[in-house]
PDB file of C-alpha atoms in Angstrom:
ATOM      1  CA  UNK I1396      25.426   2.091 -11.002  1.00  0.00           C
ATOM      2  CA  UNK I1397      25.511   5.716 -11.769  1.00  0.00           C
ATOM      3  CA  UNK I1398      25.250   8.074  -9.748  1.00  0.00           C
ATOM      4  CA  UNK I1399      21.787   9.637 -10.721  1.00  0.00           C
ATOM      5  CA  UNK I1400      20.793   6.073  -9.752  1.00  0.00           C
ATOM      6  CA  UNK I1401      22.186   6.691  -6.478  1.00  0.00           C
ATOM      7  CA  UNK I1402      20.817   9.250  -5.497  1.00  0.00           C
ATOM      8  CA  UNK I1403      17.349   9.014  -7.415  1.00  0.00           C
ATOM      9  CA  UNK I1404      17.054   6.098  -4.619  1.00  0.00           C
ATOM     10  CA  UNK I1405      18.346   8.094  -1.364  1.00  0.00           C
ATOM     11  CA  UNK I1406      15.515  10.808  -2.460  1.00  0.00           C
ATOM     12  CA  UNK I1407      13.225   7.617  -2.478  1.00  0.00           C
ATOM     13  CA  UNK I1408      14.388   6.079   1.074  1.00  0.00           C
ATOM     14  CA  UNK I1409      14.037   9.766   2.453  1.00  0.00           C
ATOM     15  CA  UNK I1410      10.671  10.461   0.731  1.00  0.00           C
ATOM     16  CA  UNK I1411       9.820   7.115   2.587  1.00  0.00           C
ATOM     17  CA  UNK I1412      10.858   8.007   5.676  1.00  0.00           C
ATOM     18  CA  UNK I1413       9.202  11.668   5.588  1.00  0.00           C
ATOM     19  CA  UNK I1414       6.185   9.868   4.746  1.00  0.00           C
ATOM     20  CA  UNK I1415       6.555   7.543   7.631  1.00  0.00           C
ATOM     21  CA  UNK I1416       7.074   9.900  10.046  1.00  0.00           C
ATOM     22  CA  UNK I1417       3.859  11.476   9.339  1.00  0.00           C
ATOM     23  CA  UNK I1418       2.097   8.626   9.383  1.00  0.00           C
ATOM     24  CA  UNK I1419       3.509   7.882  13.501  1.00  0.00           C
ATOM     25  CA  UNK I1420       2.780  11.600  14.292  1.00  0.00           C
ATOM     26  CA  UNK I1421      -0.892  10.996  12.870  1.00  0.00           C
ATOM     27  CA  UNK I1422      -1.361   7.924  14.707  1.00  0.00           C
ATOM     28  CA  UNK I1423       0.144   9.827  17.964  1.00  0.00           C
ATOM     29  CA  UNK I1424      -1.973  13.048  17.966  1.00  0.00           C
ATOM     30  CA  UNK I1425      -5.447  10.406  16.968  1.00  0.00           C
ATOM     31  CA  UNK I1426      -4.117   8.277  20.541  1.00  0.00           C
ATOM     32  CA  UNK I1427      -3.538  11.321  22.139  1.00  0.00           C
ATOM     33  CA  UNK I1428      -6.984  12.828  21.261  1.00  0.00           C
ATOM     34  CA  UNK I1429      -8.949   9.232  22.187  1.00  0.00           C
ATOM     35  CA  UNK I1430      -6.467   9.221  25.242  1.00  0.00           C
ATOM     36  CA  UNK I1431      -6.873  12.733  26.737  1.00  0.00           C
TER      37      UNK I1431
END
């Protein structure tokens, strides 16, 4: 594998994970919002 492959895929996995991370701060602040 080169390594344009590699890292083409890390800056997938951590696109991912940005993108996840929103999503759990989203679903936190709507919790917090129905909580408080």
């Amino acid at each position: 594998m080169s390594i344009a492959t590699l890292t083409h895929a890390a800056a997938a996995v951590a696109t991912q994970e940005a993108t996840d991370g929103d999503s759990r701060r989203n679903i936190n602040r709507e919790y917090n919002k129905d909580k408080g």
